[in-house]
mmCIF file of C-alpha atoms in Angstrom:
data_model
loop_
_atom_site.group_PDB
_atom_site.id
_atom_site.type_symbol
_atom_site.label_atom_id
_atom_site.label_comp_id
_atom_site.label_asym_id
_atom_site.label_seq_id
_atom_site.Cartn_x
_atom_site.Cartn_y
_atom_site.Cartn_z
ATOM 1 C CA UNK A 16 -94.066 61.454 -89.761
ATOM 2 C CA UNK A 17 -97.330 62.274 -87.505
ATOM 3 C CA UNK A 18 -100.335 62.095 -89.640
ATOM 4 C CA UNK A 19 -98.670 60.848 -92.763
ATOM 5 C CA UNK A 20 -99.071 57.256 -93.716
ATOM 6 C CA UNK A 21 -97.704 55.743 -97.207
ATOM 7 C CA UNK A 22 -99.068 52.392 -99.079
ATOM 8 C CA UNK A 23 -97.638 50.178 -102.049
ATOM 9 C CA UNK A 24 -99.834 48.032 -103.902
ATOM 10 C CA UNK A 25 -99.057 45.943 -106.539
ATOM 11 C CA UNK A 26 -102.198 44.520 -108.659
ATOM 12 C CA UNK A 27 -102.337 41.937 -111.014
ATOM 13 C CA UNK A 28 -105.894 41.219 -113.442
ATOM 14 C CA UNK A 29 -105.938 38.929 -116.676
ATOM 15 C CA UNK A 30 -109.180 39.220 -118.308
ATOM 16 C CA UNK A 31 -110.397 36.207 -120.233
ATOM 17 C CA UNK A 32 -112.979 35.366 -122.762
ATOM 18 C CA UNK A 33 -113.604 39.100 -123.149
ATOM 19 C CA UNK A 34 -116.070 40.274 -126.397
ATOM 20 C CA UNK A 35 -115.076 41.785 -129.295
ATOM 21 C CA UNK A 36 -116.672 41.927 -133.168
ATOM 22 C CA UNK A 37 -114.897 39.776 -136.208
ATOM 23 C CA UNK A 38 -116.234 39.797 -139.677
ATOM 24 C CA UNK A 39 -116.405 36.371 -140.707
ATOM 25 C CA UNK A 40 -117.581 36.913 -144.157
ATOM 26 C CA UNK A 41 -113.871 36.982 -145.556
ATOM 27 C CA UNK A 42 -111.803 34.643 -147.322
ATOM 28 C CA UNK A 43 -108.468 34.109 -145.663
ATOM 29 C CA UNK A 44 -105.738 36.556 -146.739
ATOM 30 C CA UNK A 45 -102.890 36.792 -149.340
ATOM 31 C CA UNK A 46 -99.526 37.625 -148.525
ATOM 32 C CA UNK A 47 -98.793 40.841 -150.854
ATOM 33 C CA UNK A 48 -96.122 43.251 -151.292
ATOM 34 C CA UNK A 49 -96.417 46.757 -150.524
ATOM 35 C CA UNK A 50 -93.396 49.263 -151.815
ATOM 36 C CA UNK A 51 -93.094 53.261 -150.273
ATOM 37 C CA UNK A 52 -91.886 54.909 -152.985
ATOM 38 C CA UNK A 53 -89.720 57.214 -150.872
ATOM 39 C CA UNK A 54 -87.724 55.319 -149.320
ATOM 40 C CA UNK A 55 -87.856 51.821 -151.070
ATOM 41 C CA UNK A 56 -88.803 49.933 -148.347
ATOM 42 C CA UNK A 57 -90.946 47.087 -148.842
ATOM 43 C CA UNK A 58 -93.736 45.642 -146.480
ATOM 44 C CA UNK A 59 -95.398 41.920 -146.621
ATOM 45 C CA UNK A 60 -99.379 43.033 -146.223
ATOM 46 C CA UNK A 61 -101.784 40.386 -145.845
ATOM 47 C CA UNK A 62 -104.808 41.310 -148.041
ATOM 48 C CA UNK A 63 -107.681 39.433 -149.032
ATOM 49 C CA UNK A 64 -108.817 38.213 -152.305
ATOM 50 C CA UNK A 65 -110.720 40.774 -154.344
ATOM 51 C CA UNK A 66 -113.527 40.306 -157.019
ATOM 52 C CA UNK A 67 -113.109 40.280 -160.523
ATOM 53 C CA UNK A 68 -112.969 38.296 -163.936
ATOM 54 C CA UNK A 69 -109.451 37.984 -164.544
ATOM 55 C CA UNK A 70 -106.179 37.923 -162.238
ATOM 56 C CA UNK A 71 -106.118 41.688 -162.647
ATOM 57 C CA UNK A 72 -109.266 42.654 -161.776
ATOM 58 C CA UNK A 73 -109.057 40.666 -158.766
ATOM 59 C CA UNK A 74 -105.782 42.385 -157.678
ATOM 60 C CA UNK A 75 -106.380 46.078 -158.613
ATOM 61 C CA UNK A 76 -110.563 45.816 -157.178
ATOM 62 C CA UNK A 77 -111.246 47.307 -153.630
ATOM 63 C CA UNK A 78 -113.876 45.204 -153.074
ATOM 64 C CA UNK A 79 -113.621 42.200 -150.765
ATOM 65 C CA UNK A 80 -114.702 38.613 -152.256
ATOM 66 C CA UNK A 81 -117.401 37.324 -149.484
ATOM 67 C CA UNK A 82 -117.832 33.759 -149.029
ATOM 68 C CA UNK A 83 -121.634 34.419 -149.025
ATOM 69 C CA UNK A 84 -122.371 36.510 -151.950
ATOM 70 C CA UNK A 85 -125.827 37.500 -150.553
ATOM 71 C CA UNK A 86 -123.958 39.543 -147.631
ATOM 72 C CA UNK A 87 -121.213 42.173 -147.353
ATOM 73 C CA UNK A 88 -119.764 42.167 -143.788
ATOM 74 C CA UNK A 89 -121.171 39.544 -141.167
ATOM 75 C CA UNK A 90 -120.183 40.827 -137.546
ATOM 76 C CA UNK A 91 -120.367 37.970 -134.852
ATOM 77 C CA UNK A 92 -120.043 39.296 -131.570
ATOM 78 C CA UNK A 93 -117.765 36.688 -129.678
ATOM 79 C CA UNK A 94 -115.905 35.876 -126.486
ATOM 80 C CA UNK A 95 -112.223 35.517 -127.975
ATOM 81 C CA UNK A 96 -110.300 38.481 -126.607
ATOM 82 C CA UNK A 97 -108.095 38.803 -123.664
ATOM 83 C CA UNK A 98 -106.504 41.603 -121.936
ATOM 84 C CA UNK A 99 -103.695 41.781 -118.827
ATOM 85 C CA UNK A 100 -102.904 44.875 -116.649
ATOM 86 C CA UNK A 101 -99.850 45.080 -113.869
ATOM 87 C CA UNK A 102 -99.384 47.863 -112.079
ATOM 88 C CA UNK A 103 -97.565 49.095 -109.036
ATOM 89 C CA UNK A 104 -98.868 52.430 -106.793
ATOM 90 C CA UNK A 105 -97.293 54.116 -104.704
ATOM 91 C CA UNK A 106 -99.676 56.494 -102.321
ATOM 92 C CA UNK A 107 -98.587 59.182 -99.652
ATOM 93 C CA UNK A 108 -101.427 60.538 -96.812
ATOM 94 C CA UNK A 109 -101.184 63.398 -94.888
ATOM 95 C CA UNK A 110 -104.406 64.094 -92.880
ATOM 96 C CA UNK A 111 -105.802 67.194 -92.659
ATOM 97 C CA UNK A 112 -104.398 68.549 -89.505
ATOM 98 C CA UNK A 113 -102.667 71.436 -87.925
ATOM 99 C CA UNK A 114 -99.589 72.694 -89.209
ATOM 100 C CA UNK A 115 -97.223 75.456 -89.078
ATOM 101 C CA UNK A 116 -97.329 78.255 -91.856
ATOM 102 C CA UNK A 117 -94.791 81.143 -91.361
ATOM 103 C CA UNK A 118 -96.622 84.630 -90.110
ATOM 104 C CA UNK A 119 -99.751 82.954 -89.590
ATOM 105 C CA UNK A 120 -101.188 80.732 -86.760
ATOM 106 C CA UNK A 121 -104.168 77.968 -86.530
ATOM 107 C CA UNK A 122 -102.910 76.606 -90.351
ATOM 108 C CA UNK A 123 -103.868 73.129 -91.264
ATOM 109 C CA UNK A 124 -102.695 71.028 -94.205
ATOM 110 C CA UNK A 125 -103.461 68.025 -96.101
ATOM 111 C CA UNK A 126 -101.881 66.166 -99.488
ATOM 112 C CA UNK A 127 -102.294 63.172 -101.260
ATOM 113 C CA UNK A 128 -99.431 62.071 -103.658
ATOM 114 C CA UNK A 129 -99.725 58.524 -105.703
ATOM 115 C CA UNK A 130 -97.495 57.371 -108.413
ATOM 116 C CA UNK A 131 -98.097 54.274 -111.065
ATOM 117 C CA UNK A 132 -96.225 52.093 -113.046
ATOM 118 C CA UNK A 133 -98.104 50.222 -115.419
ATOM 119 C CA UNK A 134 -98.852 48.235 -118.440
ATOM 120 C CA UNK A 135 -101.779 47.097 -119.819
ATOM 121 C CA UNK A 136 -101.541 44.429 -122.825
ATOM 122 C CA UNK A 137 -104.857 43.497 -125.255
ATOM 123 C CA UNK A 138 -105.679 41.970 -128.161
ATOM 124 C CA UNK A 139 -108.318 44.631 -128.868
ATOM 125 C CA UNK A 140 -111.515 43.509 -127.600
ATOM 126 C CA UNK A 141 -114.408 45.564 -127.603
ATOM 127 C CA UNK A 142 -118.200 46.180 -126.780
ATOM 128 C CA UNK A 143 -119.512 48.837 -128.463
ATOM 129 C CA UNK A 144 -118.429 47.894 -132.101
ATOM 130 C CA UNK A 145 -121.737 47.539 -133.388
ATOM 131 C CA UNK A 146 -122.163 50.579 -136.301
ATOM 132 C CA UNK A 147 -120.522 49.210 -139.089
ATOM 133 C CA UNK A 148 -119.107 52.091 -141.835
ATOM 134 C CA UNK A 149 -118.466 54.618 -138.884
ATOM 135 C CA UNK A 150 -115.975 55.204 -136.334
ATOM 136 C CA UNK A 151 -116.704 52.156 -134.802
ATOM 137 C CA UNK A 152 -114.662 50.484 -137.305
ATOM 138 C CA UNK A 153 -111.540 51.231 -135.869
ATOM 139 C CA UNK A 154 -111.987 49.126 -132.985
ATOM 140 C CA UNK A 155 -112.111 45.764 -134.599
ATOM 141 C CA UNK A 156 -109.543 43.717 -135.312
ATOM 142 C CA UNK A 157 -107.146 44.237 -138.518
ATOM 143 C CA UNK A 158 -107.249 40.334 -139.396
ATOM 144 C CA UNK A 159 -110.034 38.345 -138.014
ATOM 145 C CA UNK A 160 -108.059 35.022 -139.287
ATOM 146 C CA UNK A 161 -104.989 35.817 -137.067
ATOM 147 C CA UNK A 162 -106.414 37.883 -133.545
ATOM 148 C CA UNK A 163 -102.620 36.931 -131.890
ATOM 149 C CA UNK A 164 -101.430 39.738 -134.136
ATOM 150 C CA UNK A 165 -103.611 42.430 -132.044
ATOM 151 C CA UNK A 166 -101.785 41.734 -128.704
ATOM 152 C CA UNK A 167 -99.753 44.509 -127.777
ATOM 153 C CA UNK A 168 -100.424 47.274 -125.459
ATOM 154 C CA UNK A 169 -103.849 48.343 -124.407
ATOM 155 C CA UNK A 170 -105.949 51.641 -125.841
ATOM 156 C CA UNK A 171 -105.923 52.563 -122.295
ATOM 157 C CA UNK A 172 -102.210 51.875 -121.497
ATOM 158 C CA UNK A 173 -100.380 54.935 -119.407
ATOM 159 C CA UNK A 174 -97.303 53.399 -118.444
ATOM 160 C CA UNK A 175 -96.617 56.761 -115.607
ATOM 161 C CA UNK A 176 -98.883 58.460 -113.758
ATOM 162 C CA UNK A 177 -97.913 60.859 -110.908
ATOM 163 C CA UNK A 178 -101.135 62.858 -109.067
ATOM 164 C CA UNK A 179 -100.283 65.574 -106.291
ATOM 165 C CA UNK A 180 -103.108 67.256 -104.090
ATOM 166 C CA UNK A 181 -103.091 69.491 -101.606
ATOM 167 C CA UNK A 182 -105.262 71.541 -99.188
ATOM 168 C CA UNK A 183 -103.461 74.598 -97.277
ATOM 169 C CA UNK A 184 -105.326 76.526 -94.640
ATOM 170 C CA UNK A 185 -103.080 79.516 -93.386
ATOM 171 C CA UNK A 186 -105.152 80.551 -91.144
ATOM 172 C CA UNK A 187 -105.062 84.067 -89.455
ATOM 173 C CA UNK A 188 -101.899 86.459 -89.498
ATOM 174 C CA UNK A 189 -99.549 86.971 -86.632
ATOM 175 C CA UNK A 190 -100.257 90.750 -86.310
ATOM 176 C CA UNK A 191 -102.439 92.760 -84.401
ATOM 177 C CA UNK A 192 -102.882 95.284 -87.351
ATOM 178 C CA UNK A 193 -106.020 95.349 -87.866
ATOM 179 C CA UNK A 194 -105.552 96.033 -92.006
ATOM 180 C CA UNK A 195 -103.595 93.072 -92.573
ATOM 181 C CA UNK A 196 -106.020 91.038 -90.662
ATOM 182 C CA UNK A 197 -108.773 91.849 -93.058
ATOM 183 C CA UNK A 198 -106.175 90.923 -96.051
ATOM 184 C CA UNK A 199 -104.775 88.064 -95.103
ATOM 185 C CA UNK A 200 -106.591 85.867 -92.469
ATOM 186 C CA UNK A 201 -108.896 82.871 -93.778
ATOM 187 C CA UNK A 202 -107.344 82.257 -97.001
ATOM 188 C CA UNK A 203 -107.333 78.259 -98.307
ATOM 189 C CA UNK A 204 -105.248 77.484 -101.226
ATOM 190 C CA UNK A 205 -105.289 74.473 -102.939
ATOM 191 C CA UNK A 206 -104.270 72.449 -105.917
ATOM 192 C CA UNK A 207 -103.846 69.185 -107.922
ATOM 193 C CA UNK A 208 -100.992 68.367 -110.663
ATOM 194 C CA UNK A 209 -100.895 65.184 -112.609
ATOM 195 C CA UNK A 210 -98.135 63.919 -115.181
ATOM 196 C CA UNK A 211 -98.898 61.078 -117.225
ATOM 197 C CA UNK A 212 -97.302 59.464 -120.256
ATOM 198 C CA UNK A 213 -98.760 60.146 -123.420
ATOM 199 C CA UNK A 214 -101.825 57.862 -124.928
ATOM 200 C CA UNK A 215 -100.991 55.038 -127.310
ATOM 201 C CA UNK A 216 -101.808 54.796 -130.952
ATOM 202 C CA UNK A 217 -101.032 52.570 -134.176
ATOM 203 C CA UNK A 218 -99.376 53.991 -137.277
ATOM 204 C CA UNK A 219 -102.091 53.805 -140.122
ATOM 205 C CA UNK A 220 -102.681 53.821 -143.758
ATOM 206 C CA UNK A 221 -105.741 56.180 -144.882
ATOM 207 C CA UNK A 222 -107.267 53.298 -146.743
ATOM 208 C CA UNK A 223 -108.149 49.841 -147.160
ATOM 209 C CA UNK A 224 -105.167 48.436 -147.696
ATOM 210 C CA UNK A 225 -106.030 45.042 -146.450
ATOM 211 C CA UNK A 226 -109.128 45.161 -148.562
ATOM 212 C CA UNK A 227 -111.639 43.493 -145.941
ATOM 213 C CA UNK A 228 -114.051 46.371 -146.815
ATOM 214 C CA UNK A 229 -113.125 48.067 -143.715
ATOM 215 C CA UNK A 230 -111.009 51.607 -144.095
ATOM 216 C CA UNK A 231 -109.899 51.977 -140.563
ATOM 217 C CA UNK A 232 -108.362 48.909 -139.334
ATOM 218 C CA UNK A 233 -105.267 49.383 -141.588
ATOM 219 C CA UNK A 234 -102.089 49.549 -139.893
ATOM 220 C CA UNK A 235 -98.725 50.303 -141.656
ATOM 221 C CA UNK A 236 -97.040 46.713 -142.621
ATOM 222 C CA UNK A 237 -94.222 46.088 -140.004
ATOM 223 C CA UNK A 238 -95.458 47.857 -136.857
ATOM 224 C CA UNK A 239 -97.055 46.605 -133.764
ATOM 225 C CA UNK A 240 -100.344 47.774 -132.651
ATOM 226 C CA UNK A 241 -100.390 51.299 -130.617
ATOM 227 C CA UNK A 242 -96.203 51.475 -130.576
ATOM 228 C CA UNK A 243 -96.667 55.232 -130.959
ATOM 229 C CA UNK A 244 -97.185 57.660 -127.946
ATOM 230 C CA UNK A 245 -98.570 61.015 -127.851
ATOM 231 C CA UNK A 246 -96.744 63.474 -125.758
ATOM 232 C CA UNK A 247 -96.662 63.522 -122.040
ATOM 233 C CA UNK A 248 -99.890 65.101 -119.880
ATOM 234 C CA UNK A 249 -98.991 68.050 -117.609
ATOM 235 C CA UNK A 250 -101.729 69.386 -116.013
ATOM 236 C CA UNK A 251 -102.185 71.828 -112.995
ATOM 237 C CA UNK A 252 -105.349 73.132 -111.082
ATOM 238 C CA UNK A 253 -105.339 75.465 -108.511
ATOM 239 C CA UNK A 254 -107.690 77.515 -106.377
ATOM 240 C CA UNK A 255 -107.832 80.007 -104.000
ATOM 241 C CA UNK A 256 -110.463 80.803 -101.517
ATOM 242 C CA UNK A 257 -110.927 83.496 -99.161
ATOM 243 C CA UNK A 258 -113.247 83.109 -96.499
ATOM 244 C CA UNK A 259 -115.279 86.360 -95.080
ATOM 245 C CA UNK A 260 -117.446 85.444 -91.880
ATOM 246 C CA UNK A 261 -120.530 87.815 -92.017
ATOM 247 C CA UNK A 262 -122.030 86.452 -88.926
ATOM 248 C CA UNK A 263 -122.045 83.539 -86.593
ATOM 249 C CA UNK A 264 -123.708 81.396 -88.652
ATOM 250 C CA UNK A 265 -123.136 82.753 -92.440
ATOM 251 C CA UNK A 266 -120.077 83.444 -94.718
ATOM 252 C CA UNK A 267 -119.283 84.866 -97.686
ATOM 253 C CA UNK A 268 -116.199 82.700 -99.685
ATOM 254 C CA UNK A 269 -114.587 84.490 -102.703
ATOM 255 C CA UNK A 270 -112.964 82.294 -105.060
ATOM 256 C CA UNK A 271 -110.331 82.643 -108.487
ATOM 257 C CA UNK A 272 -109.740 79.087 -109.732
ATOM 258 C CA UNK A 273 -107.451 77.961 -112.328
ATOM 259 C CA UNK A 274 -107.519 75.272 -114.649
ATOM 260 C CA UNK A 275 -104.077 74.106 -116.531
ATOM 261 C CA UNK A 276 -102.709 77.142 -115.312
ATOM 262 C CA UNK A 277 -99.065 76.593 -117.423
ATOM 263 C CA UNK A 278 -100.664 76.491 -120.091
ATOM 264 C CA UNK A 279 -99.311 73.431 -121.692
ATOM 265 C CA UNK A 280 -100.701 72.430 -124.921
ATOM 266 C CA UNK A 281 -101.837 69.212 -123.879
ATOM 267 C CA UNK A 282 -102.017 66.381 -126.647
ATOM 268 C CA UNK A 283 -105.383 64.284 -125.421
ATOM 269 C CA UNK A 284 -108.928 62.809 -126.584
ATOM 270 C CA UNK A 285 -111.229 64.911 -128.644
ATOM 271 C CA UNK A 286 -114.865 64.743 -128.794
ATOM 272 C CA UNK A 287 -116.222 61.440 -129.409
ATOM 273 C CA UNK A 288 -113.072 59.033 -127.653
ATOM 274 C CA UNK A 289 -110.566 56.629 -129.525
ATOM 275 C CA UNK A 290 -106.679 57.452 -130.146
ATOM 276 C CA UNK A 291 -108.203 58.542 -134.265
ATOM 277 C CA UNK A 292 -109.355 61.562 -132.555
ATOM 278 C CA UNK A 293 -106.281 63.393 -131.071
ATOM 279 C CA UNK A 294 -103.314 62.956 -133.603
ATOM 280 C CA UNK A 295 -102.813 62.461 -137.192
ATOM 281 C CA UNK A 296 -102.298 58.459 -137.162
ATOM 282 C CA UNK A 297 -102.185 58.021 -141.337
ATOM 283 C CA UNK A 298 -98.226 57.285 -142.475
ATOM 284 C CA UNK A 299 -100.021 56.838 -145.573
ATOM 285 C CA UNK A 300 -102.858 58.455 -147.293
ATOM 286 C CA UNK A 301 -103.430 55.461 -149.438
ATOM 287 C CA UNK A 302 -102.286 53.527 -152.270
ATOM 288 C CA UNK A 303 -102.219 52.145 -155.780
ATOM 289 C CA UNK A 304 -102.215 48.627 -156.953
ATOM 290 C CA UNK A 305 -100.298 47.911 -159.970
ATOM 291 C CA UNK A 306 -101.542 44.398 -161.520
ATOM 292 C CA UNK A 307 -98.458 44.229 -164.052
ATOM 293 C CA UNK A 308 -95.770 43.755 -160.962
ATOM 294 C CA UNK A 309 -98.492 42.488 -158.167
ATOM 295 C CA UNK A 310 -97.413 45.240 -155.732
ATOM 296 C CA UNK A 311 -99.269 48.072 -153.979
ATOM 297 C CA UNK A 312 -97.477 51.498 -153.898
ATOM 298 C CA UNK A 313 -97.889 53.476 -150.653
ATOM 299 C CA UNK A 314 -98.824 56.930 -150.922
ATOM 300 C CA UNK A 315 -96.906 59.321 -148.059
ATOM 301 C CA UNK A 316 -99.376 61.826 -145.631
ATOM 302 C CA UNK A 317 -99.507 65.450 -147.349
ATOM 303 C CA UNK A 318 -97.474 67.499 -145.138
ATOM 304 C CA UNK A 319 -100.895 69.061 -143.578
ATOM 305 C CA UNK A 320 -101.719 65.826 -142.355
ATOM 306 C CA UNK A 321 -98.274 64.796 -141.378
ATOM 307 C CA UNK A 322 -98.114 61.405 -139.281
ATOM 308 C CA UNK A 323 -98.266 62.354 -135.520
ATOM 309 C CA UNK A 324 -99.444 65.897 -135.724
ATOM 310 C CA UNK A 325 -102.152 66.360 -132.966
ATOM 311 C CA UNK A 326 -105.619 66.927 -133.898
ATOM 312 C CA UNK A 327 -106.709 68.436 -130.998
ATOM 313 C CA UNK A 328 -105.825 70.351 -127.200
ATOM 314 C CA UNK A 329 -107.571 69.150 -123.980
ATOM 315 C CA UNK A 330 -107.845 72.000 -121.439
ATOM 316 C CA UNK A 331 -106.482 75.413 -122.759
ATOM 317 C CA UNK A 332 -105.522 77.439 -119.703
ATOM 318 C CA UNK A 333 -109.063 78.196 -117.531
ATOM 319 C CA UNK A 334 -109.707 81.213 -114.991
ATOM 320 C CA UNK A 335 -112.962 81.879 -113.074
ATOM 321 C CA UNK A 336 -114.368 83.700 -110.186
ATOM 322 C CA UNK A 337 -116.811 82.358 -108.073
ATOM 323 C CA UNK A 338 -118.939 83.907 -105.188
ATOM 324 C CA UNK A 339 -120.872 81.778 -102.835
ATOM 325 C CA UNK A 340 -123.021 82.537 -100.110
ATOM 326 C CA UNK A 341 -123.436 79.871 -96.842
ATOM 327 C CA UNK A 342 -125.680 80.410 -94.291
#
């Protein structure tokens, strides 16, 4: 097709000795049994020792016995992560040339369309884990004594994404009638739509389970990091200008643009990043720990905060008008 080219690309990067933050003021972990109540199913959760006087003290305290006494977390920033992406893109080009629009003459078009498959794959490393007791907690890794366990797919990981643009110029009407000619002629309409798969996030239990002093690295016993997905992203923009020569050399251009303009309630990031921020992620809300038995008992989400709700809407449909002025 004139003026149309197309490109595949396939691209391949393994990252290696990336940073991330491990407390290293922990004892290695216990293997301990964790029971929801609902359903009876029991998890293996590796939890570290606790402090106390007795047996049962240790196993019913929530606070983490440190190596050195004199410290509670120590944070070494290290290079021990690694992360792999693949991903294959497709990408259609048509130029921004001369076209045929019914009833009008002197159009010209352009589009870009690209599509991508692709996976990334971590083992959650990080740079900007450095405020320990805040949301920066979430981004380090759930057992500093076993890191394999964090490899799974990425924060960032959109496994489709599918981006259409266009520019239309229809240029002036076929018609010698002067009233249509000052409705129709000069009008540019143009637009962008993407679809993307949903973000990833981990299933999580409100608490410190794995008692390492740290309240939001606890994933639910028995499921992978970030095997949840939000929702799909749909997403179209569109504007239309109309274009009102004044003189030779100035113009007036009138403008109504539209943001998300379906309306879809959009599942995404709120204010402030990481997957915490745009869906409920707590299965649990906590637990007990019964010394008698050994066992921790799972508390279930109230149904407010039910596991997988979303927290917050990107984009809410948008219109606005717009004059400008060139000369």
């Amino acid at each position: 097709m004139k003026d149309t080219t197309l490109s595949v690309t396939y691209l391949y990067f393994r990252g290696v000795h990336l940073s991330r933050t491990r407390d290293v003021n922990l004892l290695p972990p216990v293997a301990t049994t964790a029971i929801d109540p609902g359903t009876g199913q029991t998890f293996v959760v590796q939890r570290f020792p606790g402090t106390g006087a007795t047996p049962a003290a240790q196993f019913t305290s929530a606070t983490p016995l440190r190596p050195n006494l004199r410290f509670n977390r120590i944070n070494l920033f290290e290079n021990s992560a690694n992360s792999r992406y693949q991903g294959l893109a497709i990408q259609g080009r048509r130029r921004f040339s001369q076209t045929h629009v019914p009833f009008f003459e002197g159009g010209a078009t352009q589009f870009l369309l690209s599509y991508t498959f692709s996976k990334a794959e971590d083992d959650k490393p990080d740079q900007t884990s450095v405020v320990p007791g805040g949301g920066d907690d979430s981004k380090v890794a759930e057992n500093p004594f076993d890191l394999r366990n964090e490899w799974s797919y990425s924060d960032a990981d959109q496994r489709h994404r599918l981006v259409f643009s266009s520019v239309v110029e229809v240029g002036k009407v076929k018609s010698s009638n002067k009233l249509l000619r000052i409705l129709f002629n000069d009008y540019t309409i143009s637009g962008i739509t993407q679809l993307q798969s949903g973000f990833a996030y981990s299933a999580q239990v409100g608490a410190d389970l794995n008692r390492d002093g740290n309240s939001r690295d606890d994933r639910v016993p028995g499921f992978a990091r970030n095997s949840f997905r939000t929702p799909a992203v749909y997403q179209s923009d569109a504007r239309i200008t109309r274009t009102i020569r004044t003189s030779e050399t100035t113009k007036l251009r009138l403008i109504l643009e539209g943001f998300n303009i379906w309306n879809r309630a959009n599942t995404g990031l709120a204010p402030g990043g990481g997957y915490f921020s745009f869906v409920n992620i707590n299965q649990y809300r906590g637990f007990t720990a019964d010394a008698a038995t050994n066992k921790l008992t799972l508390l279930p989400a109230l149904p407010a905060n039910a596991f997988g709700l979303p927290r917050s809407i990107i984009t809410p449909r948008q219109l606005q008008l717009a004059i400008k002025f060139d000369f």
